[in-house]
Coordinates of C-alpha atoms in Angstrom, one line a residue:
M1 CA 0.0 0.0 0.0
R2 CA 2.9 2.3 0.9
K3 CA 4.4 1.6 -2.4
T4 CA 1.3 2.5 -4.3
I5 CA 1.0 5.8 -2.5
F6 CA 4.6 6.5 -3.1
L7 CA 4.2 5.8 -6.7
A8 CA 1.2 7.9 -7.0
V9 CA 3.0 10.9 -5.2
S10 CA 6.0 10.4 -7.4
L11 CA 3.9 10.5 -10.6
V12 CA 2.1 13.7 -9.5
F13 CA 5.4 15.3 -8.7
S14 CA 6.8 14.2 -12.0
F15 CA 3.9 15.7 -13.9
S16 CA 4.1 18.9 -11.8
A17 CA 7.8 19.2 -12.6
Q18 CA 7.3 18.6 -16.2
A19 CA 4.6 21.2 -16.2
Q20 CA 6.9 23.7 -14.6
L21 CA 9.7 22.9 -17.0
L22 CA 7.4 23.3 -20.0
D23 CA 6.2 26.7 -18.5
I24 CA 9.9 27.8 -18.2
I25 CA 10.6 26.8 -21.8
K26 CA 7.5 28.7 -23.1
S27 CA 8.5 31.7 -21.0
T28 CA 12.1 31.6 -22.3
V29 CA 10.9 31.2 -26.0
K30 CA 8.6 34.2 -25.7
E31 CA 11.2 36.4 -24.1
K32 CA 13.9 35.5 -26.7
T33 CA 11.8 35.4 -29.8
G34 CA 8.5 37.1 -29.1
V35 CA 6.6 33.9 -29.9
D36 CA 3.9 32.9 -27.5
L37 CA 3.6 29.0 -27.6
N38 CA 0.4 29.2 -25.8
N39 CA -1.3 31.0 -28.7
T40 CA -1.6 29.1 -31.8
G41 CA -3.3 30.1 -35.0
K42 CA -5.4 28.2 -37.5
I43 CA -4.8 28.6 -41.3
K44 CA -7.2 27.2 -43.7
N45 CA -5.9 25.6 -46.9
T46 CA -8.1 26.9 -49.6
S47 CA -7.2 24.3 -52.1
T48 CA -8.0 21.4 -49.8
G49 CA -10.4 22.9 -47.5
T50 CA -8.6 21.5 -44.4
T51 CA -7.6 23.5 -41.4
V52 CA -4.0 23.4 -40.1
T53 CA -3.1 24.5 -36.6
T54 CA 0.2 26.6 -36.6
T55 CA 2.5 28.4 -34.2
P56 CA 3.0 32.1 -34.9
S57 CA 6.5 33.1 -36.0
P58 CA 8.2 36.4 -35.4
N59 CA 7.6 37.9 -38.8
R60 CA 6.0 40.8 -40.4
T61 CA 2.5 39.4 -39.9
S62 CA 2.9 38.3 -36.3
S63 CA 0.6 39.8 -34.0
V64 CA 2.8 39.0 -31.0
N65 CA 5.3 41.6 -31.9
L66 CA 2.9 44.3 -33.0
N67 CA 0.9 43.8 -29.7
N68 CA 3.9 45.3 -27.9
L69 CA 3.4 48.6 -29.7
T70 CA 0.8 51.2 -29.3
S71 CA -1.1 52.6 -32.1
T72 CA 0.5 55.9 -31.6
Q73 CA 4.0 54.4 -31.8
I74 CA 3.2 52.5 -35.1
S75 CA 1.8 55.8 -36.4
S76 CA 4.8 57.8 -35.3
G77 CA 7.2 55.3 -36.7
L78 CA 5.6 55.2 -40.2
K79 CA 5.3 59.0 -40.4
E80 CA 9.0 59.3 -39.4
A81 CA 10.1 56.8 -42.0
L82 CA 8.0 58.6 -44.8
S83 CA 9.3 62.0 -43.7
M84 CA 12.9 60.8 -43.8
G85 CA 12.4 59.3 -47.2
V86 CA 10.8 62.4 -48.7
N87 CA 13.1 64.9 -47.1
D88 CA 16.2 62.9 -48.2
G89 CA 15.0 62.2 -51.7
V90 CA 13.8 65.7 -52.4
K91 CA 17.1 67.2 -50.9
K92 CA 19.2 64.9 -53.2
L93 CA 17.2 65.4 -56.3
A94 CA 17.2 69.3 -55.8
L95 CA 21.0 69.3 -56.1
T96 CA 22.7 70.2 -59.4
D97 CA 23.0 66.8 -61.2
G98 CA 20.6 65.3 -58.7
F99 CA 18.5 63.9 -61.6
F100 CA 21.1 64.2 -64.4
K101 CA 23.8 62.0 -62.9
N102 CA 21.5 59.6 -61.0
E103 CA 20.9 56.9 -63.5
A104 CA 17.9 55.6 -61.5
V105 CA 15.9 58.8 -62.0
K106 CA 17.6 60.5 -64.9
I107 CA 15.3 62.0 -67.5
L108 CA 16.0 60.8 -71.0
M109 CA 14.9 62.0 -74.3
P110 CA 11.1 61.7 -74.7
E111 CA 10.2 58.7 -76.6
K112 CA 8.4 60.8 -79.3
L113 CA 11.6 62.6 -79.9
R114 CA 13.9 59.7 -80.0
K115 CA 14.1 59.9 -83.8
V116 CA 15.0 63.6 -83.4
D117 CA 17.9 62.6 -81.2
T118 CA 19.0 59.9 -83.8
T119 CA 18.9 62.4 -86.7
L120 CA 20.5 65.2 -85.0
R121 CA 23.5 62.9 -84.0
S122 CA 23.8 61.6 -87.6
L123 CA 24.1 65.3 -88.7
G124 CA 26.9 66.0 -86.2
M125 CA 24.7 67.7 -83.6
G126 CA 25.2 65.2 -80.7
K127 CA 26.3 67.9 -78.3
L128 CA 23.1 69.9 -79.0
A129 CA 21.1 66.8 -78.3
D130 CA 23.1 66.1 -75.1
E131 CA 22.4 69.6 -73.9
G132 CA 18.7 69.2 -74.5
V133 CA 18.6 66.2 -72.2
K134 CA 20.7 67.9 -69.6
L135 CA 18.3 70.9 -69.5
L136 CA 15.3 68.7 -69.1
N137 CA 17.0 67.4 -66.0
R138 CA 18.0 70.8 -64.8
A139 CA 14.2 71.8 -64.9
A140 CA 13.3 68.7 -62.8
E141 CA 16.0 69.6 -60.2
D142 CA 14.7 73.2 -60.1
A143 CA 11.1 72.1 -59.7
V144 CA 11.3 69.1 -57.3
T145 CA 11.1 71.2 -54.0
E146 CA 7.5 71.7 -54.7
A147 CA 6.9 68.0 -53.7
A148 CA 7.8 68.5 -50.0
P149 CA 4.8 70.5 -48.6
I150 CA 2.4 68.2 -50.5
F151 CA 4.1 65.1 -49.1
T152 CA 4.1 66.6 -45.6
N153 CA 0.3 67.2 -45.7
A154 CA -0.3 63.6 -46.9
I155 CA 1.9 62.1 -44.0
T156 CA 0.3 64.4 -41.4
S157 CA -3.2 63.1 -42.4
M158 CA -2.3 59.4 -42.1
T159 CA -4.7 57.5 -39.8
I160 CA -3.9 54.8 -37.4
T161 CA -5.5 52.3 -39.7
D162 CA -3.4 53.5 -42.5
A163 CA -0.3 53.1 -40.5
K164 CA -1.0 49.5 -39.4
N165 CA -1.8 48.4 -42.9
I166 CA 1.3 50.1 -44.2
L167 CA 3.5 48.5 -41.4
L168 CA 2.1 45.0 -42.5
G169 CA 2.4 45.7 -46.2
S170 CA 5.1 45.2 -48.8
N171 CA 8.5 46.9 -48.9
H172 CA 7.0 49.9 -50.8
A173 CA 3.5 50.0 -48.9
A174 CA 4.3 53.4 -47.6
T175 CA 5.4 54.8 -50.9
N176 CA 2.3 53.3 -52.5
Y177 CA 0.2 55.1 -49.9
L178 CA 1.9 58.5 -50.7
Q179 CA 1.4 57.9 -54.4
T180 CA -2.3 57.2 -54.0
K181 CA -2.8 60.3 -51.7
T182 CA -0.6 62.8 -53.6
Q183 CA -0.3 61.9 -57.4
N184 CA -2.9 64.3 -58.7
Q185 CA -1.9 67.1 -56.3
L186 CA 1.7 66.8 -57.3
F187 CA 0.9 66.9 -61.1
T188 CA -1.2 70.0 -60.5
A189 CA 1.4 71.8 -58.3
F190 CA 4.4 70.6 -60.5
Q191 CA 3.2 71.7 -64.0
P192 CA 3.4 75.4 -63.6
K193 CA 6.7 75.2 -61.7
V194 CA 8.2 72.8 -64.4
Q195 CA 6.9 75.2 -67.0
A196 CA 8.7 78.1 -65.2
S197 CA 11.8 75.9 -64.7
L198 CA 11.9 74.9 -68.4
G199 CA 12.1 78.6 -69.3
K200 CA 14.5 79.5 -66.4
V201 CA 17.1 77.0 -67.5
G202 CA 16.6 77.6 -71.1
A203 CA 15.3 74.3 -72.0
D204 CA 12.2 75.5 -73.8
T205 CA 14.2 77.6 -76.2
L206 CA 16.8 75.0 -76.9
W207 CA 14.1 72.3 -77.5
K208 CA 12.2 74.6 -79.9
S209 CA 15.5 75.0 -81.8
L210 CA 16.1 71.3 -81.8
I211 CA 12.7 70.4 -83.1
S212 CA 12.8 73.2 -85.7
K213 CA 16.1 71.9 -87.1
Y214 CA 14.7 68.3 -87.3
N215 CA 11.6 69.4 -89.1
T216 CA 13.8 71.5 -91.5
F217 CA 16.1 68.6 -92.3
T218 CA 13.4 65.9 -92.5
G219 CA 10.5 67.9 -93.8
Q220 CA 8.5 66.5 -91.0
S221 CA 6.4 68.2 -88.3
V222 CA 7.1 66.9 -84.8
T223 CA 5.8 68.3 -81.6
T224 CA 5.7 67.2 -77.9
D225 CA 4.5 68.5 -74.6
L226 CA 7.7 68.8 -72.7
N227 CA 6.0 70.3 -69.6
E228 CA 3.8 67.3 -69.2
Y229 CA 6.6 64.9 -69.8
V230 CA 9.1 66.5 -67.4
T231 CA 6.4 66.9 -64.8
T232 CA 5.5 63.2 -64.9
E233 CA 9.3 62.1 -64.9
T234 CA 10.0 64.5 -62.0
I235 CA 7.1 63.0 -59.9
N236 CA 8.4 59.4 -60.8
G237 CA 11.9 60.2 -59.6
V238 CA 10.6 61.5 -56.3
F239 CA 8.7 58.3 -55.7
K240 CA 11.6 56.1 -56.6
M241 CA 13.9 57.9 -54.2
V242 CA 11.2 57.5 -51.4
A243 CA 10.6 53.9 -52.3
D244 CA 14.5 53.2 -52.0
K245 CA 14.5 54.8 -48.4
E246 CA 11.6 53.0 -47.3
N247 CA 13.0 49.6 -48.4
G248 CA 16.2 50.4 -46.8
I249 CA 14.5 51.2 -43.4
R250 CA 12.4 48.1 -43.6
N251 CA 15.3 45.7 -44.4
T252 CA 18.4 47.3 -43.0
P253 CA 18.5 47.8 -39.3
A254 CA 21.4 50.3 -39.6
M255 CA 19.3 52.6 -41.5
R256 CA 16.8 52.9 -38.5
T257 CA 18.6 55.9 -37.1
T258 CA 16.1 56.7 -34.3
S259 CA 14.6 55.0 -31.4
I260 CA 11.0 55.0 -32.8
L261 CA 12.2 53.5 -36.2
Q262 CA 14.1 50.7 -34.4
K263 CA 11.1 49.9 -32.2
V264 CA 8.5 49.9 -34.9
F265 CA 10.4 48.3 -37.7
G266 CA 12.2 45.9 -35.3
A267 CA 8.7 44.7 -34.4
Q268 CA 7.9 44.4 -38.1
D269 CA 10.8 41.9 -38.7
G270 CA 10.7 40.2 -35.4
K271 CA 13.9 41.6 -34.0

């Protein structure tokens, strides 16, 4: 009888010890990785109709890490990342050669005028054609500062829901948000500025001369709206720079230069 009682007590103690050990393991895993082994999710396989129980992993879609952040922190982190992307991008593009010597955003000869470029070069006017392209980029460099206040307004008006969706989105989710919110405003604001810049740097006069020479030599009549073309390309260049900055902050911890960026995007990637 004593043996039986002793065995029962031993088993109870063993189960209790195992339970405590398991709790310790779960606690350690949660502390080190952010994964709560007590909370499992269920994912339905749409192709088979079956439901599979899974353990959350510390990745971008894990609610474990995001639950450690307040809505205000998420919003602040996203706004700061976007502000950095816009300010850095506009600042770099507004410099002399900011467009012209940056192959990622450089404005090339308009497609409609490629044959003009080819013809002028065949006639020994390559330098004139090169100057025409350079002045298009100079106009963009002069006009790009118009983007900053429009972007700032869009960033300021970002909602908590916007911020959460962006954080869990793709590498360019924030840039896409800005594009949706500002594309039309940017085009409206840029057009008169680009038109003025084309005149300021002498691009409009040079291009009229280029097209006139081409029409004279070929007997054709070629026209294009340089204002619309440069406006569109300038806007595309700004979004390209913002997207690069966003991608860097999301995927390169060293680019998270403030505590809020480290906290928010650290939660995003589980670090």
